[in-house]
């Protein structure tokens, strides 16, 4: 069963706006990773945040992690049409590369 | 540096047949894991290999199996295919299994069972 749940399931915004998606998980983690997937293709790694980190930036991406609430958020600033994709969070299972994926947020950026 | 390579990209098989999918990890990466993605179940963990040993296995029937070779390349096999096995199969590689390693995915193999 999946550990994570993303919210919202779908999001539609205008180009230039910011997009925020949230991920909640159930058990303790070592790290949490965010991925992007375009149209059923492979997953593109976006960012990894460790359990002892609270915030991390990478370009237009900002990820926060609140382990007390077992939640994370991904903020994409100044969105572009090319950001249209599904976004997934993945949490580790304390056993290497076994990850639990959320249900994903489908983001549509309208030009 | 080349990414994770999965072959073939697309595959159509008939019920009852078997199939073998291949994954070549990023050079230097020794850990490979496999996932199945379907619209109904999302992304689900199949198994993970490190140094030719299966470290973990997900909740899939024995028809799903895999292996890893000494060069870290991995294959997964599905026997006696069922319609429900139609899915995107994704392979991920990382340097080693561990709590601080990023996992990078290939483009996937789209398997259709008819």
Tab-separated table of N, CA and C in Angstrom, chain A residues 4-5 7 21-27 29 32 34 49-51 53-54 63-74 89 91:
chain	number	residue	atom	x	y	z
A	4	UNK	N	2.312	7.506	1.044
A	4	UNK	CA	2.113	8.931	0.911
A	4	UNK	C	0.839	9.301	0.200
A	5	UNK	N	0.412	10.478	0.497
A	5	UNK	CA	-0.751	11.048	-0.170
A	5	UNK	C	-0.402	12.464	-0.562
A	7	UNK	N	-1.560	16.164	-2.127
A	7	UNK	CA	-2.726	17.036	-2.127
A	7	UNK	C	-2.327	18.361	-2.758
A	21	UNK	N	2.245	21.991	-3.800
A	21	UNK	CA	1.629	20.686	-3.595
A	21	UNK	C	2.174	20.081	-2.309
A	22	UNK	N	1.332	19.320	-1.670
A	22	UNK	CA	1.662	18.784	-0.356
A	22	UNK	C	1.693	17.265	-0.364
A	23	UNK	N	2.469	16.735	0.549
A	23	UNK	CA	2.610	15.296	0.667
A	23	UNK	C	2.547	14.936	2.138
A	24	UNK	N	1.748	13.958	2.460
A	24	UNK	CA	1.709	13.463	3.836
A	24	UNK	C	2.103	11.990	3.837
A	25	UNK	N	2.741	11.565	4.904
A	25	UNK	CA	3.181	10.180	4.995
A	25	UNK	C	2.875	9.649	6.385
A	26	UNK	N	3.095	8.351	6.579
A	26	UNK	CA	2.574	7.730	7.802
A	26	UNK	C	3.634	7.355	8.828
A	27	UNK	N	4.789	6.897	8.369
A	27	UNK	CA	5.776	6.412	9.336
A	27	UNK	C	7.030	7.278	9.312
A	29	UNK	N	10.762	8.557	8.646
A	29	UNK	CA	11.559	8.465	7.428
A	29	UNK	C	12.991	8.910	7.674
A	32	UNK	N	13.067	12.198	2.188
A	32	UNK	CA	11.899	12.280	1.315
A	32	UNK	C	12.375	12.880	-0.007
A	34	UNK	N	11.304	14.170	-4.048
A	34	UNK	CA	10.251	14.587	-4.970
A	34	UNK	C	10.681	14.259	-6.400
A	49	UNK	N	15.301	15.683	0.477
A	49	UNK	CA	15.422	16.393	1.744
A	49	UNK	C	15.538	15.363	2.864
A	50	UNK	N	16.522	15.546	3.721
A	50	UNK	CA	16.757	14.603	4.786
A	50	UNK	C	15.859	14.913	5.980
A	51	UNK	N	15.702	13.937	6.823
A	51	UNK	CA	14.765	14.097	7.948
A	51	UNK	C	15.210	15.177	8.926
A	53	UNK	N	16.497	18.011	7.967
A	53	UNK	CA	16.418	19.292	7.278
A	53	UNK	C	14.977	19.787	7.286
A	54	UNK	N	14.813	21.072	7.280
A	54	UNK	CA	13.464	21.640	7.312
A	54	UNK	C	13.095	22.281	5.973
A	63	UNK	N	11.397	23.047	-1.150
A	63	UNK	CA	10.780	21.922	-0.457
A	63	UNK	C	10.895	22.161	1.043
A	64	UNK	N	9.824	21.900	1.742
A	64	UNK	CA	9.851	21.944	3.196
A	64	UNK	C	9.478	20.578	3.743
A	65	UNK	N	9.937	20.308	4.933
A	65	UNK	CA	9.649	19.042	5.591
A	65	UNK	C	9.323	19.298	7.051
A	66	UNK	N	8.204	18.786	7.492
A	66	UNK	CA	7.801	18.884	8.893
A	66	UNK	C	7.597	17.460	9.403
A	67	UNK	N	8.612	16.936	10.061
A	67	UNK	CA	8.539	15.543	10.508
A	67	UNK	C	7.534	15.368	11.643
A	68	UNK	N	7.266	16.432	12.376
A	68	UNK	CA	6.291	16.301	13.464
A	68	UNK	C	4.885	16.112	12.908
A	69	UNK	N	4.628	16.697	11.749
A	69	UNK	CA	3.328	16.549	11.093
A	69	UNK	C	3.368	15.494	10.008
A	70	UNK	N	4.530	14.930	9.791
A	70	UNK	CA	4.703	13.937	8.737
A	70	UNK	C	4.185	14.484	7.401
A	71	UNK	N	4.719	15.622	7.049
A	71	UNK	CA	4.277	16.235	5.800
A	71	UNK	C	5.408	17.005	5.143
A	72	UNK	N	5.270	17.174	3.846
A	72	UNK	CA	6.238	17.930	3.064
A	72	UNK	C	5.471	18.733	2.025
A	73	UNK	N	6.077	19.825	1.584
A	73	UNK	CA	5.456	20.582	0.515
A	73	UNK	C	6.497	20.916	-0.537
A	74	UNK	N	6.030	20.983	-1.761
A	74	UNK	CA	6.865	21.374	-2.895
A	74	UNK	C	6.279	22.635	-3.490
A	89	UNK	N	5.819	12.437	-4.314
A	89	UNK	CA	6.783	12.372	-3.226
A	89	UNK	C	7.055	10.899	-2.941
A	91	UNK	N	8.957	8.365	-0.006
A	91	UNK	CA	9.626	8.234	1.281
A	91	UNK	C	10.323	6.893	1.359
